[in-house]
Every structure is written in structure tokens, then in C-alpha cells.
Amino acid sequence: MPTDDPRSTSTASRTPAPPAVLEAISLSKHYGSGPSRFDALSDVSVRIAAGECVAIVGKSGSGKSTLMHLLALLDEPSQGEVRIHGTDARSLSGRALNRLRNREFGFVFQQFFLNAQQSVLDNVTLPLTIAGQRRRARRDRALDVLGSLGLADKAAAKAVTLSGGQKQRTVIARALAGSPSVIFADEPTGNLDSATGAIVEDMLFALHRDQGITLVIVTHDDDLAARCDRQIVLRDGRIVSDSASPALEEVAR
Amino acid sequence: MRTIDVTRMAVANTFRSKLRTTLTVLALFVGAFTLTITTALGAGVSNYIETQVNAFAADDVLLVQAQTDLTLEAESEGPAEWDPETSTSSNSQAGGAPLAGAQAEPLTDDDLDVIRGIDGIDGIDPVRAVSTDWVSHGSSGRFEFSVNPQSAVTVADLEAGEQLDQGASRFEIVLPNDYLDALGFDTATDAVGAEVEIGMTDITGETHELVAEVVGVSRSSLFASGAGANNALVTELASLRTAGIDGADENSTVAIAYLESGLTATEIDQVTADLGDAGFSAQTIEDQLGIVTTVIAGITGVLNAFAIVALIAAAFGIVNTLLMSVQERTREIGLMKAMGMSSGRIFALFSLEAVTIGVIGSLIGVGAAVLVGSGLGSALAAGPLADLEGLSLFLFEPLSLLGVVVLISAIAFASGALPASRAARQRPIESLRYE
């Protein structure tokens, strides 16, 4: 898919000192207080460069979803900070945060979160509608994206009539519509059979490869994690290994 | 997000759960319908009365009667004991004065002098008792007929012809239009200029006949019953009635006081107060009609209160509908927020959904009310209310229709505020959690 976005060129110049898209510095997140206090995340630091493909791996309850939510600015950390393109997220106004999430991030969820009664097209245009684009422009863009994902003929169909694989492709189209620099995928293949899951995986990796989109995939599927450039393993709210820094991995052992 | 898109989305969402929306709309419909009908009824009747009042009287006239002593009646539960000092036989009413209080003391010549002496009063005429038996025109036959003794101060609502000339020496009448057919006139205009015979019986039982000219034809009116007669005719009828017996005319209970011209409202109030001190009650004709208007306003108010109760019930319906809607769409709200939709826009989305329900309910309700009201109004005007000419029972004023729609939309908006703010406060992360 053609794009005039300067971000897409960053893959080419990755080798010297790749600029960090997302940076987490000693993030902690806890719920409740006193004896019922639960630490979902303790002192986690991660640096994700532009164009990286990162898998956040761990068992259920390891804090991997919490980390993703914090990185995607959907939640606020109890301690620590998240930097986006070097800017501290705390310094951003609510409006700027909304704008940032709208422009820079795309989301793919295990549960799809499509509006069942709306058409595929309406579902895909949602982020563009929120961005305030005109009807014509967002329709053209959505049809473009749907075409590139092989869903052009489903544009007018109601989301409820789609198969699981088609639904997840629609979700990817929706994530992609706003030309984001980062796509967050939370168990993107968790609800799909392995054949359909493989197609969806291929699609995500193709986006990463061809458009230089940064991928942050949360999964407990080792095969999916293995296809990523880098694996961050969480256990009990702490990073136990990060393939980008082998030293840590040894400490964990 | 652009406002047009928020609106479009809100309207689309309204129709997502059709049954629920329909039921809520129905509740609003009842409120809107009732409110529109009662408002129109109030406006129609008030407008009719106002037209009648305006057609009715000069401003510079007071109706004066002796103050009735209510304390006497209040003390004992049964009928008051007859006392030659205070009791009088005041039961005979001056012929058909429709506006006067039921039982007042007759005004004596002394009373009239006292009234005449009060500042601001130019002159006073007792309303003289007149009674007529029949009217006929040519070979039409005789028809029961009565003259309104207050026609000197009233202005008839004319269908044809002219008002009475109070200064003229010839006898003039204004004929109610329901006499036209009976007296053999084809149209109101035909009757103007015609001469009719009027028959009457004096108190000694002797009959008299008079000839009067029809100068105008009046529409039936709520307040002015009977035909109008000019001063010359009224005076003649009154003196014929007493048959030259002195004192037979003295039991007139109401007098018409003419005010000096150019008095301000405060000055008129002063005159009224002075009359009160002297033991008389005085009212302008508007005052008397004001009582009727107040009663009608009261009835309309009560009916409107029922409509408002219906609307309050409907408001809770909206709150409930939207709360369910917010509950059902938790994920969707979370997703939109994750995608950068601001809380303000989420609030607007749900508020607009409430307003949409309000607008639909009120438009259907107002529309139905206009249809039903117009149908009912013309059916009644053709049937039971045919006598009240110029009455449109339901008066639908564009501004008040708009007012109803705006009011109900505002109620809907207010009801939507709680669910909408709940939606706006939702944190995306709570909404998107699925484990």
C-alpha cells in the first residue's frame, strides 16, 4: 500500500541508532492498597525502536496486558513514565493524548470489538470519523485498506455476517485505516483456528515488513512470539527476559 | 470528530434497539400530545374570550352595585332570619344583567347621588329593567325576544350593519343572527335597515307594541345575550314597563358609572377604592371577564400539570433506556475512547441520542395532537358548540408548538445527561477488559 508518511522510511535507516517510538522507564502499576494491594507491574523498563516487531509474552496474570495498556496510553502507571517519540506522556493534555492515540496507534483485539450491526465499511472508518475526516475521504481510505486486505467485496456487509478470520481482518483494516506508526495487537489470533490465525499473522508481519509499522504483540502463543524480532517475557509483573538484552536473560536463569 | 458525524451516529444509534426506542418515544408521545392539546385548548378558549371582551365594552365604564354583606350569611348555617332592619326583598333582578352578581341590594336614588359625587365619575345610569315578549317582521309570526339592558355599554360583534347610535332619538336594535331565518331574512345584510315590531307587557298586564329599526346583526356571544337596543329604545321600554307607576323601577341592582375620560389605571383603581369605602363594589367589564379567564387559565394549568407528570414519567424512561444503552455499549465506548474520541464527544453522542428520542416523540405527539385537535375542533364547532361563533376550540399557535418540541427535547437532554456522563467517564481500559 502506498504511503507518503515519512515514518515508513525509518526502516531503511534502522541500523545506526534507531529512534525510540515507545519508551517505558521504571513502570509500576498496582491496584488497591494496604493488604489487598496487587502489583500488576513492578519497575519495568522497555525501549521499543521504530520499526521493531516485539512480542510481549507471559502467562495470564503476568502483567503483559497491563504493560501493553500503559504503552498504548490507555491507562496511567502508578509510578514511572512512558515516552512517545521522546515526549513524556504525562506532559500531554487529554486532547493531545486523544490525538496521539488516534494518529499514531492502531489496535487489534482478540475479541474484535466490531459493531455487529454496522457495515464493515463503517467499522473500518471509525478511527477516521473520530479524527474528523470528511465522509468522502474516509470512505476512499477505508476501501483502499479493505482492498489491500482482500475484503473489498465485504465493505457493505454487516460485521455480524463475517467469519472469524474476516472479522479479524476487518479489525486489522480498522487499525490500519489511520496510517498508524504502531499497531498494538492483544492476542490477535486467540479466537481463530490455526489456519485462519496463520493468515492473520502473515498479514500483520507483512505490514511490519512492507510499511515499517512497529508491532507490539501481546501473546501467550510461543509460535507467534517466535516470529517476532524480539521477545519480552514477563512473570509476576517483572521482565524475566528480553531477547534484545541477553544479559537480563542470563540473570533470570 | 465532526459534529455532523456525532449527530449522524447518535441518530443511527437511536434506531439500533427499535423496540426500546419505540417504547420510550411512546411515553414522550403521550406527554407531548397532552401538552399540545391542553395548551391549544387554553389558547383557543382564552383567545375566544379575549375577542369577546375586546368586542364588548368601552374602557371608561364601571359596573357598580351595593356591596353584599356576606358576614350575615356566614354566621348562621341555615337561612338568615328575616329582620326588617337589614333584610330587603332584592330577589328581583334587573332584567337579564348577565354580568351582575347574583343577589345585590337595589340601588336607591340616594345611592346614585353618592356615586355621582365620587371624584372621577362623570355620570351614572342605573341599568333599567326592561322586558320584551316577542319580535316579528312582516308576516313572520312572533318570536320570543329579550333585550340586553347593558347594550348601552357593550360593543356588539357585528356580522353586518353598524353599532347602535346611543344618541339617536329613533329606536334602534342590533339583532342576534339566530333570528334571521325566523324573521324571514335571507342574509344578515338583508336584515339591516328593516323595521321589526317588538311586543311587551307592562307590570299592570297591558300589552304594547313598538317599531324599531335593525341597524346591525350580531354574532352570538358568550356574554351579551339578547338583542342590543339603543338608549332611546331602552328608556322607552323601561318607562312603558313601569306603566307610569312611581317607584316601580327602583329595584335596579346594577348601575353603569361613566368615568371621566383619560383616567389612568391607578386613577381608576382609586375610583374603585372610593366606591368601596362608600359601600359599593365596582368592576370594569374586563375585571368581570377576568374572572372567567382566570378560571380557564386554572383549568388549563391543571391539565398541563397532568401533561408534565406524564413527561416526568417519560424522562425516567429515557434515563432507563440510555443507561441500558450505555451498559450494552460499554465495549464500543471503550473502543472509541481508545481510538482517541474525547469524553466530551462521547457525552455529546449519548446526549444527542436522548435529544433524538425527545424530538421524535415530541414531533409525533405534536403532529397527532394537531390532527386530532383540528378534527375534534371542527366536529364540535359543527355540532354541540355551533352556537359559539368564532370559537376555534383548539388554537394551535406555531410558537407554542415549537415551545412544546423544545421543552420536551430539553427534558430529554436533561434525562440523557446522567447516562451520557456515565459513558463519558468510562475508562477505555475498564471497558475493553475481557478476562
XYZ file of C-alpha atoms in Angstrom:
688
model
C 0.000 0.000 0.000
C 1.493 3.346 -0.978
C 2.062 5.885 1.701
C 3.672 9.284 1.838
C 4.234 9.053 5.544
C 7.847 9.869 6.408
C 7.736 7.344 9.234
C 7.748 4.481 6.761
C 11.284 5.333 5.685
C 12.615 4.743 9.161
C 13.097 1.001 8.482
C 15.814 1.804 5.984
C 17.846 3.823 8.454
C 17.405 1.455 11.368
C 20.984 0.274 11.823
C 22.805 3.294 13.352
C 20.695 4.449 16.303
C 17.049 3.625 15.798
C 14.832 6.342 17.338
C 12.639 5.062 20.136
C 8.915 5.185 19.382
C 7.944 3.984 22.819
C 9.984 4.080 25.938
C 8.902 2.868 29.375
C 11.012 3.940 32.319
C 10.582 2.013 35.615
C 6.894 1.487 35.182
C 4.882 0.190 38.122
C 1.186 -0.386 38.273
C -0.686 -1.559 41.316
C -4.343 -1.878 42.136
C -5.864 -1.328 45.567
C -3.935 -0.510 48.707
C -2.982 -1.998 52.053
C -3.178 -5.761 52.392
C -5.341 -6.098 49.268
C -2.751 -4.305 47.148
C -1.921 -6.100 43.954
C 1.184 -5.262 41.948
C 0.387 -5.842 38.312
C 3.698 -4.429 37.154
C 6.884 -3.636 39.071
C 9.716 -1.492 37.834
C 9.537 -2.364 34.147
C 11.702 -0.519 31.620
C 11.387 -1.155 27.909
C 12.591 0.731 24.871
C 10.917 -0.027 21.559
C 12.522 1.380 18.449
C 10.672 2.486 15.339
C 10.007 -0.434 13.007
C 10.560 -3.110 15.623
C 8.372 -6.160 15.971
C 8.082 -7.010 19.644
C 6.230 -9.851 21.348
C 5.259 -9.411 24.968
C 4.977 -12.948 26.329
C 3.799 -14.333 29.636
C 1.190 -16.338 31.367
C -2.172 -14.961 32.219
C -1.725 -12.557 35.131
C 1.918 -11.895 34.309
C 1.134 -8.233 33.583
C 1.644 -8.387 29.824
C -1.722 -6.783 29.029
C -1.135 -4.131 31.685
C 2.197 -3.290 30.072
C 0.584 -3.001 26.664
C -2.188 -0.758 28.021
C 0.369 1.511 29.642
C 2.467 1.676 26.471
C -0.659 2.458 24.434
C -1.571 5.234 26.919
C -4.885 3.576 27.699
C -4.001 3.540 31.371
C -1.786 5.540 33.675
C 1.116 3.972 35.572
C 1.297 4.201 39.363
C 4.976 5.060 39.040
C 7.357 5.656 36.169
C 6.846 7.270 32.822
C 6.064 6.459 29.230
C 7.694 8.432 26.438
C 6.278 8.614 22.942
C 8.775 9.798 20.338
C 10.752 11.123 23.306
C 7.851 13.088 24.839
C 6.709 12.310 28.362
C 3.047 11.293 28.079
C 2.285 12.957 31.397
C 3.106 16.323 29.859
C 0.390 15.892 27.243
C -3.109 17.292 27.656
C -6.101 14.986 27.379
C -6.797 16.379 23.962
C -3.242 15.815 22.773
C -3.342 12.281 24.182
C -6.529 11.508 22.279
C -4.988 12.918 19.124
C -1.850 10.922 19.612
C -3.695 7.634 20.118
C -5.845 8.406 17.108
C -2.956 9.248 14.783
C -0.135 7.031 15.972
C -1.732 3.863 17.312
C -3.831 1.079 15.876
C -5.472 -1.598 17.995
C -6.202 -5.246 17.255
C -8.049 -7.160 19.960
C -8.682 -10.835 20.474
C -12.420 -10.108 20.905
C -12.526 -7.988 17.720
C -14.840 -5.309 19.217
C -16.653 -4.689 15.984
C -20.088 -3.083 15.858
C -22.047 -6.138 14.817
C -24.960 -4.283 13.227
C -22.829 -1.824 11.302
C -21.294 -2.429 7.925
C -17.671 -3.436 7.565
C -17.019 -0.062 5.964
C -18.498 1.854 8.911
C -16.419 -0.190 11.317
C -13.229 0.496 9.406
C -13.887 4.233 9.058
C -14.444 4.682 12.812
C -10.932 5.981 13.641
C -11.096 8.316 10.630
C -14.514 9.570 11.732
C -13.094 10.238 15.171
C -10.169 12.026 13.555
C -12.691 14.343 11.906
C -12.049 13.403 8.298
C -14.692 14.109 5.710
C -17.014 11.356 4.668
C -15.652 11.014 1.160
C -12.022 10.908 2.242
C -12.558 8.295 4.922
C -14.635 6.130 2.649
C -11.923 6.162 -0.019
C -9.239 5.390 2.509
C -11.245 2.559 4.107
C -11.993 0.974 0.733
C -8.291 1.189 -0.094
C -7.316 -0.611 3.079
C -10.081 -3.194 2.740
C -8.935 -3.844 -0.826
C -5.368 -4.405 0.262
C -6.580 -6.948 2.844
C -8.826 -8.740 0.345
C -12.088 -7.563 1.885
C -13.239 -5.121 -0.805
C -16.326 -7.206 -1.577
C -17.343 -7.277 2.090
C -17.411 -3.495 2.568
C -21.201 -3.266 2.600
C -21.786 -6.452 4.614
C -22.800 -6.212 8.227
C -19.974 -7.158 10.565
C -22.127 -9.826 12.195
C -22.241 -11.848 8.968
C -18.469 -12.246 8.733
C -16.429 -15.337 9.622
C -13.878 -15.127 12.423
C -10.967 -14.610 10.045
C -12.842 -11.929 8.116
C -13.691 -10.200 11.365
C -10.057 -10.102 12.446
C -9.020 -8.833 9.021
C -11.651 -6.108 9.369
C -10.168 -5.248 12.748
C -6.715 -5.029 11.153
C -8.134 -2.818 8.418
C -9.620 -0.592 11.112
C -6.288 -0.437 12.952
C -4.569 0.404 9.697
C -7.026 2.995 8.401
C -5.485 5.882 10.278
C -1.948 5.054 8.992
C -0.581 4.466 12.495
C 3.095 4.118 13.334
C 2.426 1.468 15.983
C -0.086 -1.375 15.994
C -0.885 -2.963 19.340
C -2.249 -6.478 18.988
C -3.637 -8.225 22.065
C -3.822 -11.983 21.362
C -4.691 -11.289 17.713
C -5.069 -14.973 16.859
C -6.515 -16.134 20.172
C -10.016 -16.568 18.796
C -9.071 -18.065 15.441
C -8.347 -21.592 14.251
C -4.712 -22.199 13.356
C -5.143 -21.902 9.559
C -7.027 -18.570 9.808
C -4.674 -17.468 12.570
C -1.729 -18.036 10.274
C -3.284 -15.857 7.567
C -3.880 -13.036 10.069
C -0.313 -13.391 11.391
C 1.087 -13.200 7.861
C -0.931 -10.073 7.288
C 0.409 -8.367 10.420
C 4.009 -9.281 9.649
C 3.596 -8.090 6.078
C 2.515 -4.693 7.386
C 5.586 -4.594 9.556
C 7.848 -5.704 6.754
C 6.385 -3.623 3.902
C 5.247 -0.464 5.674
C 7.656 -0.382 8.563
C 4.860 -0.280 11.116
C 6.017 -1.020 14.643
C 4.237 -4.102 16.010
C 3.654 -4.748 19.685
C 2.031 -8.173 20.042
C 0.798 -9.481 23.384
C 0.503 -13.258 23.283
C 0.977 -16.466 25.162
C 1.413 -18.351 21.890
C 5.102 -19.256 21.651
C 4.976 -19.832 17.883
C 3.593 -16.374 17.236
C 6.122 -14.857 19.645
C 8.939 -16.681 17.864
C 8.068 -14.990 14.576
C 8.757 -11.574 16.129
C 12.180 -9.911 16.111
C 12.186 -9.594 19.845
C 10.524 -11.312 22.789
C 9.934 -9.740 26.174
C 8.916 -12.294 28.776
C 7.002 -11.182 31.846
C 6.362 -13.090 35.036
C 4.554 -11.694 38.079
C 4.815 -8.152 36.808
C 8.556 -8.222 36.123
C 10.579 -8.716 32.960
C 12.366 -12.040 33.200
C 13.913 -11.965 29.763
C 14.249 -9.608 26.825
C 15.878 -11.021 23.703
C 17.258 -7.542 22.914
C 19.312 -7.601 26.112
C 20.688 -11.143 26.650
C 22.341 -10.095 29.899
C 18.962 -9.856 31.561
C 18.044 -13.280 30.284
C 21.105 -14.742 31.987
C 20.280 -13.048 35.233
C 16.848 -14.589 35.079
C 18.361 -18.034 34.687
C -14.845 14.148 15.437
C -17.064 16.424 13.433
C -20.402 17.449 14.874
C -22.281 16.194 11.840
C -20.760 12.751 12.357
C -21.639 12.748 16.060
C -25.206 13.649 15.138
C -25.405 11.034 12.417
C -24.031 8.387 14.738
C -26.415 9.387 17.537
C -29.433 9.177 15.248
C -28.281 5.796 13.915
C -27.752 4.529 17.464
C -31.256 5.609 18.414
C -32.684 3.136 15.953
C -30.371 0.318 16.926
C -32.697 -1.002 19.579
C -36.001 -0.322 17.892
C -38.373 -1.750 20.481
C -36.744 0.096 23.340
C -36.661 3.369 21.438
C -40.283 2.923 20.344
C -41.457 2.430 23.924
C -39.591 5.480 25.162
C -40.865 7.529 22.245
C -44.386 6.372 23.093
C -44.058 7.679 26.638
C -42.922 11.054 25.303
C -45.672 10.967 22.724
C -48.310 10.841 25.460
C -46.750 13.840 27.198
C -46.324 15.845 24.014
C -49.846 15.047 22.854
C -51.449 16.052 26.143
C -49.377 19.187 26.491
C -50.140 20.316 22.941
C -53.869 19.618 23.216
C -54.273 21.356 26.568
C -52.178 24.331 25.531
C -54.169 24.664 22.334
C -57.429 24.332 24.259
C -56.359 27.027 26.694
C -55.207 29.279 23.868
C -58.385 28.665 21.853
C -60.758 29.438 24.701
C -58.715 32.392 26.005
C -58.471 33.803 22.520
C -62.205 33.470 22.062
C -62.897 35.210 25.356
C -60.394 37.915 24.616
C -62.035 38.615 21.274
C -65.368 38.752 23.016
C -64.036 41.114 25.668
C -62.442 43.347 23.117
C -65.668 43.404 21.176
C -67.510 44.008 24.334
C -67.000 47.253 26.032
C -65.682 50.697 26.376
C -62.863 51.070 28.910
C -64.329 54.047 30.685
C -67.245 52.255 32.291
C -67.669 50.689 35.732
C -70.419 48.351 36.787
C -71.476 49.400 40.275
C -73.621 47.585 42.780
C -74.150 47.738 46.507
C -71.737 45.583 48.442
C -73.388 42.426 49.666
C -72.874 41.788 53.333
C -71.537 38.286 53.410
C -70.872 38.215 57.156
C -74.537 37.863 57.908
C -74.811 34.700 55.913
C -71.587 33.291 57.245
C -72.702 33.429 60.884
C -75.631 31.065 60.704
C -75.685 27.825 58.821
C -79.315 27.849 57.816
C -81.208 30.595 56.070
C -80.789 34.026 57.687
C -83.619 35.156 59.889
C -85.722 37.930 58.427
C -85.028 41.266 60.039
C -86.957 44.313 58.874
C -83.898 46.490 59.580
C -81.442 44.737 57.324
C -83.331 42.372 55.081
C -84.777 43.523 51.815
C -86.591 41.764 49.077
C -83.891 42.022 46.496
C -84.628 38.866 44.607
C -85.974 40.530 41.519
C -83.095 41.052 39.206
C -82.796 43.878 36.767
C -83.869 42.188 33.556
C -81.173 39.826 32.453
C -77.987 41.571 33.541
C -75.683 38.642 32.861
C -72.607 40.109 34.468
C -74.047 41.285 37.742
C -73.605 39.384 40.964
C -76.462 37.171 41.946
C -78.080 38.992 44.825
C -77.305 42.592 45.476
C -79.236 45.310 47.199
C -81.121 47.591 44.829
C -79.582 50.986 44.375
C -81.615 53.868 45.684
C -81.631 57.424 44.364
C -79.505 58.400 47.371
C -77.010 55.750 46.409
C -76.834 57.128 42.890
C -76.198 60.627 44.268
C -73.360 59.314 46.441
C -71.813 57.581 43.469
C -72.219 60.638 41.308
C -70.333 62.638 43.957
C -67.206 60.499 43.809
C -64.175 62.010 42.079
C -63.560 60.677 38.631
C -67.147 59.672 37.924
C -68.805 61.596 35.188
C -72.279 60.178 35.380
C -74.286 57.177 36.400
C -77.167 55.296 34.838
C -78.978 52.565 36.676
C -79.392 49.538 34.478
C -83.093 49.678 33.963
C -85.229 46.646 33.944
C -86.694 46.082 30.541
C -88.717 43.144 29.452
C -89.925 42.345 25.972
C -92.143 39.481 24.897
C -91.766 38.961 21.195
C -90.412 40.259 17.934
C -91.839 39.928 14.449
C -91.100 41.121 10.962
C -93.893 41.462 8.434
C -95.857 38.230 8.417
C -93.135 36.196 10.061
C -95.015 35.370 13.227
C -93.935 36.302 16.751
C -90.802 35.002 18.381
C -89.665 35.206 21.965
C -87.327 38.119 22.357
C -85.270 39.756 25.046
C -83.217 42.921 25.100
C -79.892 43.116 26.866
C -80.229 46.077 29.228
C -76.475 46.605 29.227
C -76.264 47.026 25.492
C -75.613 50.703 26.094
C -72.104 49.894 27.260
C -71.322 46.983 25.027
C -69.996 46.858 21.539
C -71.602 44.110 19.537
C -69.600 41.633 17.477
C -71.257 42.570 14.202
C -71.875 40.325 11.242
C -73.395 43.153 9.240
C -74.549 46.720 9.660
C -73.408 49.234 12.264
C -73.233 49.716 16.013
C -76.121 51.306 17.863
C -76.294 55.075 17.864
C -76.823 55.823 21.562
C -77.594 59.446 20.863
C -80.255 58.810 18.238
C -83.854 59.534 19.075
C -85.292 56.790 16.879
C -85.477 53.245 18.164
C -82.612 51.039 17.029
C -81.792 47.410 17.691
C -78.949 45.061 16.890
C -80.490 41.711 16.058
C -78.773 38.440 17.049
C -78.149 36.475 13.885
C -80.108 33.434 15.024
C -83.290 35.441 14.431
C -82.534 35.910 10.741
C -84.201 32.742 9.461
C -87.171 33.021 11.787
C -87.892 36.585 10.783
C -87.579 35.716 7.119
C -84.283 37.396 6.248
C -82.063 35.534 3.789
C -78.843 37.152 4.824
C -77.594 39.430 7.577
C -77.307 42.298 5.105
C -80.973 41.912 4.163
C -81.964 42.496 7.763
C -80.033 45.754 8.123
C -82.394 48.691 7.648
C -85.511 46.576 8.091
C -88.143 47.509 10.651
C -89.324 44.992 13.190
C -92.184 45.061 15.689
C -91.470 44.455 19.317
C -94.173 43.469 21.771
C -94.078 43.845 25.546
C -96.290 43.655 28.625
C -96.151 46.268 31.369
C -96.435 45.482 35.066
C -100.152 46.055 35.007
C -100.526 43.401 32.326
C -101.268 45.706 29.441
C -99.526 44.975 26.118
C -97.640 47.479 23.979
C -96.106 47.329 20.514
C -93.131 49.312 19.218
C -91.381 49.550 15.880
C -87.585 49.612 15.778
C -85.057 49.651 13.011
C -82.437 46.914 12.702
C -79.105 48.737 12.373
C -76.878 45.721 12.770
C -76.767 41.953 13.046
C -74.639 40.500 15.824
C -72.913 37.161 16.162
C -73.841 35.114 19.169
C -71.570 35.895 22.037
C -70.776 34.366 25.398
C -71.527 37.493 27.360
C -74.012 39.667 25.523
C -77.177 37.679 25.398
C -80.228 39.054 23.713
C -80.623 41.868 21.284
C -78.984 45.239 21.669
C -81.124 48.343 21.969
C -80.077 51.992 21.939
C -80.746 54.405 24.805
C -83.900 55.763 23.271
C -85.426 52.302 22.964
C -84.280 51.138 26.399
C -85.673 54.269 28.039
C -88.963 53.838 26.225
C -89.213 50.162 27.099
C -88.395 50.884 30.744
C -90.968 53.601 31.104
C -93.624 51.554 29.310
C -92.888 48.717 31.726
C -93.474 50.773 34.860
C -96.752 51.945 33.310
C -96.295 55.344 34.918
C -96.232 53.917 38.458
C -93.643 55.706 40.593
C -91.028 53.570 42.335
C -91.694 50.512 40.242
C -88.291 50.989 38.677
C -86.302 51.338 41.865
C -85.125 47.769 42.268
C -82.351 48.098 39.739
C -79.340 46.480 41.367
C -76.685 47.476 38.887
C -75.716 50.864 37.629
C -73.317 51.888 34.944
C -70.898 54.581 36.078
C -69.204 56.538 33.319
C -65.648 57.519 34.156
C -64.131 60.834 33.233
C -62.149 60.394 30.091
C -58.394 59.980 30.189
C -58.081 58.324 33.593
C -55.026 56.160 34.206
C -55.254 52.651 35.595
C -54.174 53.899 39.039
C -56.818 56.581 38.995
C -59.447 54.010 38.047
C -58.235 51.883 40.971
C -58.669 54.950 43.225
C -62.234 55.437 41.995
C -62.942 51.772 42.679
C -61.461 52.116 46.168
C -63.524 55.248 46.868
C -66.651 53.410 45.747
C -65.669 50.553 48.048
C -65.384 52.959 51.009
C -68.842 54.303 50.182
C -70.235 50.763 50.322
C -70.361 49.858 46.658
C -68.474 47.329 44.651
C -67.295 48.427 41.254
C -65.716 46.441 38.481
C -64.689 47.211 34.986
C -66.106 44.818 32.459
C -62.619 43.432 31.945
C -62.465 42.691 35.685
C -65.593 40.642 35.455
C -64.427 38.799 32.403
C -61.040 38.395 34.040
C -62.639 36.005 36.493
C -63.724 33.796 33.607
C -60.268 33.996 32.081
C -58.676 33.107 35.409
C -60.895 30.055 35.754
C -59.973 28.919 32.263
C -56.289 29.531 32.930
C -56.667 27.455 36.090
C -58.266 24.547 34.260
C -55.621 24.694 31.530
C -52.953 24.784 34.219
C -54.274 21.639 35.868
C -54.429 19.823 32.536
C -50.907 20.964 31.718
C -49.771 19.690 35.095
C -51.014 16.230 34.097
C -49.035 16.513 30.876
C -45.943 17.468 32.845
C -46.419 14.456 35.127
C -46.586 12.276 32.024
C -43.393 13.912 30.782
C -41.592 13.333 34.063
C -42.501 9.654 33.837
C -41.224 9.677 30.274
C -37.998 11.324 31.434
C -37.292 8.361 33.698
C -37.986 6.161 30.698
C -35.265 7.987 28.804
C -32.821 7.673 31.686
C -33.516 3.958 31.837
C -33.249 3.447 28.088
C -29.964 5.268 27.862
C -28.478 3.617 30.928
C -29.181 0.260 29.299
C -27.733 1.566 26.093
C -24.556 2.711 27.843
C -24.317 -0.631 29.625
C -24.728 -2.531 26.380
C -22.204 -0.446 24.522
C -19.503 -0.398 27.173
C -17.056 -2.054 24.788
C -17.905 0.294 21.984
C -17.402 3.326 24.201
C -14.060 1.925 25.378
C -13.005 1.294 21.809
C -13.923 4.784 20.675
C -12.045 6.267 23.592
C -9.041 4.073 22.866
C -9.161 5.410 19.326
C -8.949 8.924 20.654
C -12.550 10.038 20.944
C -12.783 12.646 23.685
C -15.058 12.336 26.705
C -16.869 15.460 25.546
C -17.741 13.819 22.253
C -18.915 10.662 23.992
C -21.141 12.824 26.192
C -22.452 14.619 23.135
C -23.118 11.311 21.392
C -25.330 9.955 24.163
C -26.990 13.299 24.907
C -27.861 13.673 21.256
C -29.305 10.196 21.302
C -31.597 11.323 24.123
C -32.470 14.504 22.246
C -33.238 12.467 19.119
C -35.687 10.359 21.116
C -37.158 13.582 22.507
C -37.515 15.219 19.109
C -39.109 12.137 17.554
C -41.537 11.690 20.465
C -42.497 15.349 20.582
C -42.891 15.721 16.807
C -45.162 12.694 16.594
C -47.082 13.823 19.683
C -47.487 17.406 18.478
C -48.429 16.227 14.988
C -51.042 13.817 16.310
C -52.386 16.493 18.653
C -52.780 18.955 15.778
C -54.592 16.344 13.679
C -56.865 15.154 16.474
C -57.426 18.692 17.797
C -58.316 20.112 14.392
C -60.662 17.198 13.668
C -62.286 17.382 17.076
C -62.462 21.170 16.906
C -64.312 21.256 13.612
C -66.575 18.372 14.647
C -67.523 20.237 17.839
C -67.879 23.541 16.018
C -70.308 21.909 13.602
C -72.182 20.133 16.388
C -72.524 20.937 20.102
C -70.638 24.228 20.013
C -72.248 25.601 16.858
C -73.797 28.421 18.899
C -70.447 29.871 19.869
C -69.489 31.545 16.684
C -65.911 32.473 16.122
C -64.759 29.857 18.628
C -61.982 27.586 17.473
C -61.739 25.328 20.488
C -58.150 24.309 19.783
C -55.875 27.106 18.722
C -52.511 25.762 17.568
C -50.009 28.582 17.638
C -46.776 27.777 15.781
C -44.734 29.282 18.586
C -46.330 27.169 21.292
C -45.998 24.030 19.141
C -42.322 24.837 18.775
C -42.225 25.504 22.509
C -43.566 22.024 23.263
C -40.958 20.411 20.999
C -38.175 22.487 22.553
C -39.392 21.799 26.104
C -39.556 18.048 25.540
C -36.191 17.990 23.801
C -34.774 19.879 26.767
C -36.318 17.373 29.181
C -34.862 14.574 27.060
C -31.453 16.233 27.095
C -31.587 16.645 30.859
C -32.584 12.998 31.271
C -29.769 11.948 28.971
C -27.181 13.843 30.987
C -26.746 11.212 33.694
C -26.259 8.216 31.374
C -24.179 10.309 28.993
C -21.831 11.495 31.716
C -21.529 7.927 32.940
C -20.497 6.930 29.432
C -18.103 9.855 29.181
C -16.422 8.950 32.454
C -15.781 5.344 31.439
C -12.128 4.493 31.182
C -11.241 2.727 27.988
C -9.238 0.139 29.807
C -12.138 -0.915 32.057
C -14.423 -1.211 29.073
C -12.030 -3.271 26.990
C -11.140 -5.807 29.635
C -12.496 -9.211 28.820
C -10.927 -11.734 31.107
